[in-house]
Coordinates of C-alpha atoms in Angstrom, one line a residue:
Chain A
E2 CA -59.1 -66.8 86.5
A3 CA -60.2 -70.1 88.1
Q4 CA -59.7 -69.9 91.8
V5 CA -60.7 -70.8 95.3
T6 CA -60.6 -67.8 97.6
Q7 CA -60.4 -68.1 101.4
N8 CA -60.8 -65.2 103.8
P9 CA -59.3 -64.2 106.1
R10 CA -55.8 -65.5 105.4
Y11 CA -54.6 -64.8 108.9
L12 CA -56.7 -64.4 112.1
I13 CA -55.9 -64.2 115.8
T14 CA -58.9 -64.6 118.0
V15 CA -59.8 -65.5 121.6
T16 CA -61.4 -68.6 123.0
G17 CA -65.2 -68.6 122.6
K18 CA -65.5 -65.8 120.1
K19 CA -67.5 -67.1 117.1
L20 CA -65.8 -66.8 113.7
T21 CA -66.4 -67.7 110.1
V22 CA -63.8 -68.5 107.5
T23 CA -65.3 -68.0 104.0
C24 CA -64.5 -70.1 100.9
S25 CA -65.7 -69.2 97.5
Q26 CA -65.0 -70.9 94.1
N27 CA -65.7 -69.7 90.6
M28 CA -65.4 -73.0 88.7
N29 CA -69.0 -74.2 89.2
H30 CA -67.7 -77.2 91.1
E31 CA -70.1 -79.5 92.9
Y32 CA -67.6 -80.8 95.5
M33 CA -66.2 -78.5 98.2
S34 CA -64.3 -79.4 101.3
W35 CA -62.4 -78.1 104.3
Y36 CA -59.1 -79.4 105.8
R37 CA -56.8 -78.6 108.7
Q38 CA -53.1 -79.1 108.6
D39 CA -51.1 -79.5 111.8
P40 CA -47.4 -80.4 112.3
G41 CA -47.0 -84.1 112.8
L42 CA -50.6 -84.8 112.0
G43 CA -50.7 -83.8 108.3
L44 CA -53.9 -82.9 106.5
R45 CA -57.2 -84.0 107.9
Q46 CA -60.6 -83.5 106.3
I47 CA -63.1 -81.6 108.5
Y48 CA -66.3 -81.5 106.3
Y49 CA -67.1 -81.9 102.7
S50 CA -70.1 -81.2 100.5
M51 CA -71.0 -83.0 97.3
N52 CA -73.6 -80.3 96.3
V53 CA -75.9 -77.6 97.5
E54 CA -77.5 -78.5 100.8
V55 CA -75.5 -81.8 101.0
T56 CA -72.7 -81.9 103.7
D57 CA -70.9 -84.8 105.4
K58 CA -68.5 -85.1 108.2
G59 CA -64.8 -85.8 107.5
D60 CA -62.3 -87.1 110.0
V61 CA -62.3 -84.2 112.5
P62 CA -65.7 -82.4 112.4
E63 CA -65.9 -81.7 116.2
G64 CA -66.2 -78.0 117.0
Y65 CA -66.9 -77.0 113.4
K66 CA -70.0 -76.3 111.4
V67 CA -70.5 -75.8 107.6
S68 CA -73.3 -74.8 105.3
R69 CA -73.8 -75.0 101.6
K70 CA -76.6 -72.7 100.6
E71 CA -75.1 -71.8 97.3
K72 CA -72.9 -73.8 95.0
R73 CA -70.0 -71.3 95.0
N74 CA -69.7 -70.8 98.8
F75 CA -68.8 -73.2 101.6
P76 CA -68.1 -71.3 104.9
L77 CA -66.5 -72.9 107.9
I78 CA -67.9 -71.8 111.2
L79 CA -66.3 -72.1 114.6
E80 CA -69.1 -71.4 117.1
S81 CA -66.9 -71.4 120.1
P82 CA -63.2 -71.6 119.1
S83 CA -60.7 -73.3 121.5
P84 CA -56.9 -73.2 121.4
N85 CA -56.8 -76.8 120.0
Q86 CA -58.4 -75.3 116.8
T87 CA -55.3 -73.3 116.2
S88 CA -54.2 -74.6 112.8
L89 CA -53.7 -73.9 109.1
Y90 CA -57.0 -74.4 107.3
F91 CA -57.5 -75.1 103.6
C92 CA -60.6 -75.1 101.4
A93 CA -60.8 -77.0 98.2
S94 CA -63.2 -77.7 95.3
S95 CA -63.5 -80.0 92.4
V96 CA -66.0 -81.6 90.1
N97 CA -67.1 -84.7 92.1
T98 CA -64.4 -87.1 91.0
G99 CA -62.0 -84.6 89.4
E100 CA -58.9 -82.7 90.2
L101 CA -59.0 -80.9 93.6
F102 CA -58.1 -77.1 93.6
F103 CA -57.0 -75.5 96.8
G104 CA -57.3 -72.1 98.3
E105 CA -54.2 -70.3 99.7
G106 CA -54.9 -71.3 103.3
S107 CA -56.1 -69.5 106.4
R108 CA -53.8 -69.5 109.4
L109 CA -55.9 -69.3 112.6
T110 CA -54.6 -68.7 116.1
V111 CA -57.0 -69.1 119.1
L112 CA -55.6 -67.6 122.3
Chain B
K29 CA -61.4 -97.4 107.3
Q30 CA -59.1 -96.2 104.6
E31 CA -55.5 -95.5 105.6
V32 CA -52.9 -93.9 103.4
T33 CA -49.2 -94.3 103.9
Q34 CA -46.3 -92.6 102.2
I35 CA -42.8 -93.9 102.2
P36 CA -40.2 -92.6 102.7
A37 CA -41.0 -89.8 105.1
A38 CA -38.0 -87.9 103.8
L39 CA -35.6 -88.2 101.0
S40 CA -32.4 -86.3 100.0
V41 CA -30.8 -86.9 96.6
P42 CA -28.3 -85.1 94.4
E43 CA -29.6 -83.1 91.5
G44 CA -30.1 -85.1 88.3
E45 CA -31.2 -88.3 89.8
N46 CA -34.4 -90.1 88.9
L47 CA -36.5 -90.9 92.0
V48 CA -39.7 -92.7 93.1
L49 CA -42.1 -91.7 95.9
N50 CA -44.5 -94.3 97.2
C51 CA -48.1 -94.1 98.4
S52 CA -50.1 -97.1 99.6
F53 CA -53.7 -97.4 100.6
T54 CA -55.7 -100.1 102.4
D55 CA -59.1 -100.0 100.7
S56 CA -59.1 -100.4 96.9
A57 CA -62.6 -99.0 96.5
I58 CA -61.5 -95.5 95.4
Y59 CA -62.6 -92.9 92.9
N60 CA -59.2 -91.4 92.3
L61 CA -55.8 -90.7 93.7
Q62 CA -54.1 -87.3 93.5
W63 CA -50.5 -86.2 94.0
F64 CA -49.7 -82.7 95.3
R65 CA -46.7 -80.7 96.2
Q66 CA -46.5 -78.2 99.1
D67 CA -43.8 -75.7 99.5
P68 CA -43.0 -74.5 103.1
G69 CA -45.7 -72.1 104.4
K70 CA -47.6 -72.4 101.1
G71 CA -50.7 -74.0 99.8
L72 CA -51.1 -77.2 97.8
T73 CA -50.4 -77.5 94.1
S74 CA -52.0 -80.4 92.2
L75 CA -49.5 -82.4 90.2
L76 CA -51.4 -85.4 88.8
L77 CA -54.8 -87.0 89.2
I78 CA -55.4 -90.6 88.4
Q79 CA -58.9 -91.9 88.1
S80 CA -59.6 -95.4 89.4
S81 CA -60.0 -96.7 85.9
Q82 CA -56.5 -95.4 84.8
R83 CA -53.1 -96.9 85.3
E84 CA -50.9 -93.9 84.9
Q85 CA -50.7 -90.2 84.2
T86 CA -47.8 -88.1 82.9
S87 CA -47.0 -84.4 83.1
G88 CA -43.5 -83.3 82.0
R89 CA -40.9 -85.0 84.1
L90 CA -43.6 -86.5 86.4
N91 CA -45.2 -89.9 86.0
A92 CA -47.7 -91.3 88.4
S93 CA -48.9 -94.9 88.4
L94 CA -51.8 -96.6 90.1
D95 CA -52.3 -100.2 91.0
K96 CA -55.6 -100.5 92.7
S97 CA -55.4 -104.3 93.3
S98 CA -52.2 -103.9 95.4
G99 CA -53.2 -100.6 96.9
R100 CA -50.2 -98.7 95.6
S101 CA -49.3 -95.6 93.7
T102 CA -45.9 -94.3 92.7
L103 CA -44.7 -90.8 91.7
Y104 CA -41.7 -90.9 89.4
I105 CA -39.6 -87.7 89.1
A106 CA -37.1 -87.8 86.2
A107 CA -33.9 -85.7 86.2
S108 CA -34.6 -84.1 89.6
Q109 CA -33.8 -80.4 90.1
P110 CA -33.4 -78.2 93.2
G111 CA -36.7 -76.6 92.4
D112 CA -38.4 -80.0 92.9
S113 CA -37.6 -79.7 96.7
A114 CA -40.9 -79.7 98.5
T115 CA -43.2 -82.0 100.4
Y116 CA -45.2 -84.4 98.2
L117 CA -48.6 -85.6 99.3
C118 CA -50.9 -88.2 98.0
A119 CA -54.7 -88.2 98.7
V120 CA -57.2 -90.9 98.0
K121 CA -60.9 -90.1 97.4
G122 CA -62.9 -93.1 98.6
S123 CA -66.3 -94.4 97.4
N124 CA -68.0 -92.1 100.0
Y125 CA -66.2 -89.1 98.5
Q126 CA -64.2 -88.6 101.7
L127 CA -60.6 -87.6 101.1
I128 CA -57.8 -89.4 103.1
W129 CA -54.3 -88.0 103.0
G130 CA -50.9 -89.5 103.4
A131 CA -48.4 -87.8 105.8
G132 CA -46.2 -86.7 102.9
T133 CA -42.6 -87.2 101.7
K134 CA -40.2 -84.3 102.3
L135 CA -37.9 -84.2 99.3
I136 CA -34.6 -82.3 99.2
I137 CA -32.7 -82.1 95.9
K138 CA -29.1 -81.1 96.5
P139 CA -27.4 -78.9 93.9

């Protein structure tokens, strides 16, 4: 089954404790991206990648890192999480100008 | 910088009505525009993708149009049903592959 898989789905952590949210797709898509969704602010793109070893900043990259070492994986790294990074995070993938497929979302709370 | 606006922010109509949701964007240099629905607490489901070279796409009771020159897209829902109640989002992929989102239209279909 074609899918985008994010883990963990739910996470509560504390300020400063490094964490990684994984994202994996099985559709051989070149394009992968991360978004955060906040009430009143809607969806905002954090980072995106057009292919292996190619990443670009979206609207809100501060406090986040990504890497694209393999085509199927695009992890989101929070080196030192802060409470303002409490949010609902989505990963998505597509062929470069094609339909975007989303993961189920990861709800992160930083205390 | 690309800006995407969705009007109205919320809409409540009786079941059976045909309705139109609007999405406007400021920069016509786009690769594509995609419409999604999001149910409360859930992920995003792709509805229709329109490439920049296309004028419209149809899927069942849904029809999306794209007018690049005027920076507008509409999502037409025919014979609305209570199950159509959700938030509808449009997203524009620009020439730099960055994805910009509208704030969404919250649709309620009353039985």
